Tab-separated table of C-alpha atoms and ligand atoms in Angstrom:
chain	number	residue	atom	x	y	z
W	1	UNK	CA	-23.926	-7.390	54.070
W	2	UNK	CA	-25.521	-7.586	50.632
W	3	UNK	CA	-27.190	-10.925	50.003
W	4	UNK	CA	-28.953	-12.123	53.113
W	5	UNK	CA	-30.908	-15.237	54.039
W	6	UNK	CA	-33.391	-14.650	56.853
W	7	UNK	CA	-34.347	-18.007	58.319
W	8	UNK	CA	-37.679	-17.745	60.113
W	9	UNK	CA	-38.764	-14.749	58.045
W	10	UNK	CA	-42.454	-15.061	58.908
W	11	UNK	CA	-41.947	-14.984	62.685
W	12	UNK	CA	-42.201	-12.029	65.064
W	13	UNK	CA	-38.688	-10.727	64.345
W	14	UNK	CA	-38.215	-12.130	60.839
W	15	UNK	CA	-41.299	-10.547	59.298
W	16	UNK	CA	-40.017	-7.067	60.216
W	17	UNK	CA	-36.282	-7.692	59.858
W	18	UNK	CA	-36.661	-8.994	56.284
W	19	UNK	CA	-38.518	-5.834	55.254
W	20	UNK	CA	-35.980	-3.595	56.991
W	21	UNK	CA	-33.074	-5.357	55.236
W	22	UNK	CA	-34.825	-5.030	51.862
W	23	UNK	CA	-35.096	-1.273	52.417
W	24	UNK	CA	-31.483	-0.996	53.614
W	25	UNK	CA	-29.976	-3.114	50.826
W	26	UNK	CA	-32.214	-2.606	47.770
W	27	UNK	CA	-29.514	-3.930	45.418
W	28	UNK	CA	-29.111	-7.210	47.308
W	29	UNK	CA	-31.022	-10.455	47.470
W	30	UNK	CA	-32.805	-10.532	50.817
W	31	UNK	CA	-34.271	-14.028	50.848
W	32	UNK	CA	-37.257	-14.714	53.088
W	33	UNK	CA	-36.610	-18.240	54.381
W	34	UNK	CA	-39.660	-20.108	55.633
W	35	UNK	CA	-40.862	-23.559	56.670
W	36	UNK	CA	-43.892	-25.370	55.314
W	37	UNK	CA	-47.053	-24.084	56.935
W	38	UNK	CA	-45.509	-20.640	57.595
W	39	UNK	CA	-45.116	-19.332	54.045
W	40	UNK	CA	-44.657	-15.565	53.515
W	41	UNK	CA	-47.692	-13.632	52.301
W	42	UNK	CA	-48.533	-10.132	51.086
W	43	UNK	CA	-45.734	-7.566	50.998
W	44	UNK	CA	-43.179	-10.004	52.465
W	45	UNK	CA	-43.794	-12.385	49.575
W	46	UNK	CA	-44.064	-9.716	46.899
W	47	UNK	CA	-41.111	-7.493	47.805
W	48	UNK	CA	-38.297	-10.017	47.263
W	49	UNK	CA	-37.246	-13.636	46.850
W	50	UNK	CA	-38.361	-16.351	49.245
W	51	UNK	CA	-37.343	-19.982	49.684
W	52	UNK	CA	-38.167	-22.922	51.900
W	53	UNK	CA	-35.351	-22.976	54.480
W	54	UNK	CA	-35.735	-25.679	57.115
W	55	UNK	CA	-32.687	-25.503	59.399
W	56	UNK	CA	-32.805	-29.266	59.848
W	57	UNK	CA	-32.062	-29.736	56.142
W	58	UNK	CA	-28.469	-28.630	55.490
W	59	UNK	CA	-28.604	-29.309	51.751
W	60	UNK	CA	-31.684	-27.137	51.380
W	61	UNK	CA	-29.842	-24.245	53.075
W	62	UNK	CA	-26.641	-24.787	51.059
W	63	UNK	CA	-28.636	-24.631	47.805
W	64	UNK	CA	-30.160	-21.266	48.800
W	65	UNK	CA	-26.750	-19.881	49.789
W	66	UNK	CA	-25.344	-20.908	46.374
W	67	UNK	CA	-28.331	-19.728	44.344
W	68	UNK	CA	-28.471	-16.244	45.877
W	69	UNK	CA	-24.737	-15.821	46.677
W	70	UNK	CA	-25.643	-15.335	50.324
W	71	UNK	CA	-23.023	-13.590	52.485
W	72	UNK	CA	-25.007	-13.204	55.721
W	73	UNK	CA	-27.458	-15.558	57.446
W	74	UNK	CA	-29.911	-14.380	60.103
W	75	UNK	CA	-30.864	-17.553	61.913
W	76	UNK	CA	-34.157	-16.794	63.658
W	77	UNK	CA	-35.459	-20.360	63.808
W	78	UNK	CA	-36.342	-21.244	67.405
W	79	UNK	CA	-39.049	-22.548	69.705
W	80	UNK	CA	-39.573	-19.880	72.379
W	81	UNK	CA	-39.221	-20.603	76.086
W	82	UNK	CA	-42.696	-21.792	77.110
W	83	UNK	CA	-43.301	-23.943	74.045
W	84	UNK	CA	-39.754	-25.370	74.241
W	85	UNK	CA	-40.634	-26.706	77.708
W	86	UNK	CA	-43.503	-28.635	76.107
W	87	UNK	CA	-41.370	-29.912	73.196
W	88	UNK	CA	-37.776	-30.051	74.480
W	89	UNK	CA	-36.501	-32.542	71.885
W	90	UNK	CA	-37.885	-30.522	68.994
W	91	UNK	CA	-36.392	-27.362	70.526
W	92	UNK	CA	-32.990	-29.055	70.709
W	93	UNK	CA	-33.290	-30.304	67.139
W	94	UNK	CA	-34.161	-26.879	65.711
W	95	UNK	CA	-31.927	-24.773	67.930
W	96	UNK	CA	-28.824	-26.996	68.027
W	97	UNK	CA	-28.815	-29.356	65.038
W	98	UNK	CA	-30.172	-26.504	62.934
W	99	UNK	CA	-27.448	-24.156	64.136
W	100	UNK	CA	-24.761	-26.735	63.413
W	101	UNK	CA	-26.026	-27.052	59.830
W	102	UNK	CA	-25.895	-23.278	59.431
W	103	UNK	CA	-22.424	-22.918	60.932
W	104	UNK	CA	-21.032	-25.676	58.712
W	105	UNK	CA	-22.447	-23.968	55.619
W	106	UNK	CA	-21.089	-20.633	56.835
W	107	UNK	CA	-17.650	-22.195	57.308
W	108	UNK	CA	-17.630	-23.707	53.818
W	109	UNK	CA	-19.194	-20.776	51.990
W	110	UNK	CA	-17.815	-17.861	54.053
W	111	UNK	CA	-21.051	-16.407	55.416
W	112	UNK	CA	-21.474	-14.232	58.498
W	113	UNK	CA	-24.084	-15.586	60.939
W	114	UNK	CA	-26.404	-13.883	63.417
W	115	UNK	CA	-28.199	-16.216	65.831
W	116	UNK	CA	-29.992	-14.361	68.619
W	117	UNK	CA	-29.494	-15.294	72.223
W	118	UNK	CA	-31.820	-14.125	74.965
W	119	UNK	CA	-32.342	-13.133	78.588
W	120	UNK	CA	-33.311	-16.824	78.663
W	121	UNK	CA	-29.625	-17.769	78.556
W	122	UNK	CA	-29.405	-16.777	82.244
W	123	UNK	CA	-30.643	-18.766	85.214
W	124	UNK	CA	-31.563	-18.595	88.898
W	125	UNK	CA	-27.946	-18.194	90.083
W	126	UNK	CA	-27.316	-15.236	87.736
W	127	UNK	CA	-27.235	-11.821	89.469
W	128	UNK	CA	-30.707	-10.480	88.642
W	129	UNK	CA	-30.073	-6.737	88.936
W	130	UNK	CA	-27.654	-5.148	86.503
W	131	UNK	CA	-26.857	-8.591	85.115
W	132	UNK	CA	-23.277	-8.296	83.845
W	133	UNK	CA	-22.183	-9.163	80.308
W	134	UNK	CA	-19.964	-11.998	81.561
W	135	UNK	CA	-21.556	-13.847	84.459
W	136	UNK	CA	-23.050	-17.154	85.606
W	137	UNK	CA	-25.237	-18.758	82.918
W	138	UNK	CA	-26.906	-21.865	84.323
W	139	UNK	CA	-30.459	-21.782	82.864
W	140	UNK	CA	-32.891	-24.536	83.798
W	141	UNK	CA	-35.229	-24.301	80.794
W	142	UNK	CA	-34.547	-26.135	77.520
W	143	UNK	CA	-34.778	-22.795	75.720
W	144	UNK	CA	-32.061	-21.415	77.981
W	145	UNK	CA	-29.887	-24.487	77.607
W	146	UNK	CA	-30.025	-24.150	73.821
W	147	UNK	CA	-29.316	-20.407	74.008
W	148	UNK	CA	-26.159	-20.868	76.118
W	149	UNK	CA	-25.056	-23.688	73.812
W	150	UNK	CA	-25.765	-21.435	70.809
W	151	UNK	CA	-23.506	-18.753	72.252
W	152	UNK	CA	-20.710	-21.247	72.903
W	153	UNK	CA	-20.985	-22.992	69.541
W	154	UNK	CA	-21.065	-19.689	67.681
W	155	UNK	CA	-17.945	-18.495	69.521
W	156	UNK	CA	-16.316	-21.865	68.819
W	157	UNK	CA	-16.821	-21.458	65.061
W	158	UNK	CA	-15.386	-17.947	65.258
W	159	UNK	CA	-12.262	-18.916	67.213
W	160	UNK	CA	-11.610	-22.216	65.433
W	161	UNK	CA	-12.624	-21.444	61.852
W	162	UNK	CA	-12.890	-17.652	61.690
W	163	UNK	CA	-16.619	-17.724	60.903
W	164	UNK	CA	-17.969	-14.198	61.491
W	165	UNK	CA	-20.595	-15.060	64.129
W	166	UNK	CA	-22.225	-12.250	66.138
W	167	UNK	CA	-25.210	-12.038	68.409
W	168	UNK	CA	-27.258	-10.128	70.956
W	169	UNK	CA	-29.225	-11.330	73.972
W	170	UNK	CA	-32.719	-10.107	73.212
W	171	UNK	CA	-35.060	-9.084	76.017
W	172	UNK	CA	-38.802	-9.734	75.554
W	173	UNK	CA	-39.721	-8.085	72.258
W	174	UNK	CA	-42.868	-6.014	71.864
W	175	UNK	CA	-44.323	-5.413	68.413
W	176	UNK	CA	-47.581	-4.995	66.508
W	177	UNK	CA	-46.860	-6.653	63.145
W	178	UNK	CA	-46.546	-10.353	64.012
W	179	UNK	CA	-47.422	-11.956	67.345
W	180	UNK	CA	-44.739	-13.915	69.191
W	181	UNK	CA	-45.531	-17.583	69.688
W	182	UNK	CA	-44.992	-19.332	73.003
W	183	UNK	CA	-42.607	-17.095	74.935
W	184	UNK	CA	-42.565	-16.108	78.609
W	185	UNK	CA	-42.616	-12.396	77.755
W	186	UNK	CA	-45.557	-12.672	75.295
W	187	UNK	CA	-47.888	-11.136	77.891
W	188	UNK	CA	-46.286	-7.750	77.279
W	189	UNK	CA	-47.467	-7.886	73.649
W	190	UNK	CA	-50.860	-9.479	74.263
W	191	UNK	CA	-51.893	-6.856	76.831
W	192	UNK	CA	-51.717	-4.148	74.133
W	193	UNK	CA	-53.928	-6.199	71.797
W	194	UNK	CA	-56.471	-6.717	74.597
W	195	UNK	CA	-56.393	-3.028	75.559
W	196	UNK	CA	-56.939	-1.800	72.009
W	197	UNK	CA	-59.688	-4.354	71.300
W	198	UNK	CA	-61.458	-3.575	74.586
W	199	UNK	CA	-61.007	-7.125	75.893
W	200	UNK	CA	-60.154	-8.157	79.437
W	201	UNK	CA	-56.504	-9.187	79.721
W	202	UNK	CA	-55.675	-12.330	81.684
W	203	UNK	CA	-52.064	-12.013	82.788
W	204	UNK	CA	-50.051	-15.250	83.104
W	205	UNK	CA	-47.155	-13.563	84.942
W	206	UNK	CA	-47.356	-12.579	88.613
W	207	UNK	CA	-47.403	-8.897	89.625
W	208	UNK	CA	-43.934	-7.791	90.691
W	209	UNK	CA	-42.062	-9.984	88.174
W	210	UNK	CA	-39.559	-7.700	86.461
W	211	UNK	CA	-38.078	-8.633	83.074
W	212	UNK	CA	-36.117	-6.746	80.415
W	213	UNK	CA	-38.228	-5.686	77.441
W	214	UNK	CA	-37.575	-3.871	74.169
W	215	UNK	CA	-39.608	-2.335	71.352
W	216	UNK	CA	-39.129	-4.041	67.980
W	217	UNK	CA	-37.561	-1.060	66.117
W	218	UNK	CA	-34.716	-1.081	68.658
W	219	UNK	CA	-34.314	-4.861	68.345
W	220	UNK	CA	-34.099	-4.603	64.542
W	221	UNK	CA	-31.557	-1.802	64.811
W	222	UNK	CA	-29.463	-3.967	67.141
W	223	UNK	CA	-29.629	-6.945	64.767
W	224	UNK	CA	-28.403	-4.813	61.855
W	225	UNK	CA	-25.853	-2.726	63.786
W	226	UNK	CA	-24.083	-5.678	65.388
W	227	UNK	CA	-23.584	-7.275	61.949
W	228	UNK	CA	-22.301	-3.950	60.540
W	229	UNK	CA	-20.033	-3.226	63.531
W	230	UNK	CA	-16.311	-2.737	63.051
W	231	UNK	CA	-14.884	-6.182	63.958
W	232	UNK	CA	-11.696	-4.687	65.374
W	233	UNK	CA	-13.737	-3.056	68.175
W	234	UNK	CA	-15.491	-6.281	69.225
W	235	UNK	CA	-14.105	-7.865	72.368
W	236	UNK	CA	-17.240	-10.019	72.666
W	237	UNK	CA	-19.235	-11.727	69.946
W	238	UNK	CA	-21.737	-14.288	71.189
W	239	UNK	CA	-23.529	-12.685	72.752
W	240	UNK	CA	-24.053	-9.060	73.851
W	241	UNK	CA	-26.476	-7.969	76.581
W	242	UNK	CA	-28.759	-5.271	75.165
W	243	UNK	CA	-31.355	-3.474	77.257
W	244	UNK	CA	-34.001	-0.787	76.824
W	245	UNK	CA	-36.523	-0.998	79.676
W	246	UNK	CA	-37.461	-3.243	82.572
W	247	UNK	CA	-40.976	-3.499	84.020
W	248	UNK	CA	-43.460	-5.803	85.743
W	249	UNK	CA	-47.118	-6.391	84.811
W	250	UNK	CA	-48.548	-3.660	87.087
W	251	UNK	CA	-46.192	-1.007	85.658
W	252	UNK	CA	-47.306	-1.957	82.163
W	253	UNK	CA	-51.012	-2.020	83.080
W	254	UNK	CA	-50.794	1.453	84.630
W	255	UNK	CA	-48.859	2.853	81.660
W	256	UNK	CA	-51.423	1.542	79.157
W	257	UNK	CA	-54.275	2.812	81.354
W	258	UNK	CA	-52.855	6.342	81.043
W	259	UNK	CA	-53.910	6.033	77.370
W	260	UNK	CA	-56.739	3.487	77.594
W	261	UNK	CA	-58.259	3.879	81.071
W	262	UNK	CA	-60.835	1.159	80.399
W	263	UNK	CA	-58.245	-1.636	80.235
W	264	UNK	CA	-59.282	-4.490	82.523
W	265	UNK	CA	-56.744	-7.015	83.761
W	266	UNK	CA	-56.784	-9.996	86.112
W	267	UNK	CA	-54.192	-12.638	86.936
W	268	UNK	CA	-54.187	-16.352	86.126
W	269	UNK	CA	-50.545	-17.230	86.677
W	270	UNK	CA	-49.065	-19.920	84.433
W	271	UNK	CA	-46.632	-21.892	86.645
W	272	UNK	CA	-44.348	-22.858	83.726
W	273	UNK	CA	-43.950	-19.285	82.488
W	274	UNK	CA	-43.694	-17.935	86.045
W	275	UNK	CA	-40.854	-20.322	86.968
W	276	UNK	CA	-38.978	-19.299	83.827
W	277	UNK	CA	-39.572	-15.590	84.470
W	278	UNK	CA	-38.359	-15.923	88.079
W	279	UNK	CA	-35.065	-17.344	86.819
W	280	UNK	CA	-34.413	-14.518	84.330
W	281	UNK	CA	-32.681	-11.181	84.989
W	282	UNK	CA	-34.733	-8.223	86.213
W	283	UNK	CA	-32.530	-5.863	84.221
W	284	UNK	CA	-29.323	-6.394	82.253
W	285	UNK	CA	-26.214	-4.239	82.099
W	286	UNK	CA	-25.567	-3.510	78.418
W	287	UNK	CA	-22.444	-1.350	78.795
W	288	UNK	CA	-20.258	-3.688	76.669
W	289	UNK	CA	-22.620	-3.308	73.697
W	290	UNK	CA	-22.600	0.467	74.223
W	291	UNK	CA	-18.784	0.542	74.310
W	292	UNK	CA	-17.993	-1.954	71.547
W	293	UNK	CA	-20.544	-1.033	68.851
W	294	UNK	CA	-22.350	2.084	70.130
W	295	UNK	CA	-25.602	0.339	71.051
W	296	UNK	CA	-28.277	2.767	72.283
W	297	UNK	CA	-32.044	2.156	72.364
W	298	UNK	CA	-34.481	4.841	71.208
W	299	UNK	CA	-37.760	3.802	72.854
W	300	UNK	CA	-38.742	3.924	76.512
W	301	UNK	CA	-42.000	2.558	77.946
W	302	UNK	CA	-44.019	5.734	77.253
W	303	UNK	CA	-42.819	6.118	73.643
W	304	UNK	CA	-43.375	2.446	72.938
W	305	UNK	CA	-46.878	2.516	74.445
W	306	UNK	CA	-47.963	5.495	72.344
W	307	UNK	CA	-46.624	3.872	69.169
W	308	UNK	CA	-48.065	0.428	69.927
W	309	UNK	CA	-51.554	1.808	70.561
W	310	UNK	CA	-51.429	4.018	67.478
W	311	UNK	CA	-50.368	1.163	65.219
W	312	UNK	CA	-52.689	-1.451	66.696
W	313	UNK	CA	-55.616	0.931	66.278
W	314	UNK	CA	-54.611	1.367	62.632
W	315	UNK	CA	-54.241	-2.393	62.232
W	316	UNK	CA	-57.735	-3.045	63.569
W	317	UNK	CA	-59.285	-0.076	61.738
W	318	UNK	CA	-60.142	1.766	64.957
W	319	UNK	CA	-60.373	5.535	65.334
W	320	UNK	CA	-57.578	7.362	67.148
W	321	UNK	CA	-58.877	8.579	70.505
W	322	UNK	CA	-56.432	9.355	73.237
W	323	UNK	CA	-57.144	9.378	76.958
W	324	UNK	CA	-60.748	8.342	76.508
W	325	UNK	CA	-62.274	5.384	78.239
W	326	UNK	CA	-61.793	2.600	75.745
W	327	UNK	CA	-65.151	1.036	76.575
W	328	UNK	CA	-66.808	4.113	75.052
W	329	UNK	CA	-65.667	3.286	71.571
W	330	UNK	CA	-64.374	-0.270	71.441
W	331	UNK	CA	-66.171	-2.418	68.852
G	401	AKB	C1	-39.351	-15.756	75.367
G	401	AKB	O1	-40.076	-15.227	76.219
G	401	AKB	O2	-39.156	-16.963	75.287
G	401	AKB	C2	-38.603	-14.848	74.415
G	401	AKB	C3	-37.282	-14.471	74.966
G	401	AKB	C4	-37.181	-13.454	76.024
G	401	AKB	O3	-36.283	-14.973	74.540
G	401	AKB	N1	-39.395	-13.697	74.143
């Protein structure tokens, strides 16, 4: 991996992955691909090249690949699960027609491709505890349908044309740099923002609903490591279960309250998100990723919580005060 196009570089994953790749490969061109209305700003704009990269425009992508001699494409363009239920045709267009454009370019120009899958690729009939790597995938959401199809299409291009496609099934991702937009697991990010700002958190997911979650540094490590993995060790490609922690809203509330006791939370369950969450695994088995490319997460719930609070307080210019009632000092 040397010259990389990150499609969706201003999103929750892209904004951090682009910067990580620029640090890892300082000699390469790490191009921040964006769509109109979501242009890169600040350090993301200043630290390397950027280009408009709409996945629905194959020629636009091909021109970037030629111009920057791209060898690897990170395809992060997607409508997340809740918003995809509101705009299913747009989700299909971006996730499927966009992917087909990328895979065709990769076939012609010999690029490796990473397109993330998700816990959303599973459905109600999937075993929910210790969800195996290879199991029933019958999702009922449009997001899930496109994620299963993404896995199959990516494997198809590998087996038929030898395109180096690889992927992981991301859990809900928790981060402080860029907010996610329209996912079912977004609550697990938003609760930290509310806690640090001293606001009441209204939780859209019912107490007792377990889902896999992961801190962003682990997700970025997975995205890089899978693309760097020795191909001769890979028995799977699209896509690997990866897991770090599994919790439900009450576990998260109590953990944050150990650090910010003043956090207030009440429930206003969103039926669309709740139905999706009910159909997803409670916790995945990631042993294939551990065996085939040495996957291992670094952050558990406590370590992530400490880091999230620290960094959000920095972000909002708040003093560092541990284990004090937040209401004492919140602005
Ligand atoms: C979502 O909630 O839609 C995403 C995901 C788990 O893929 N965060």
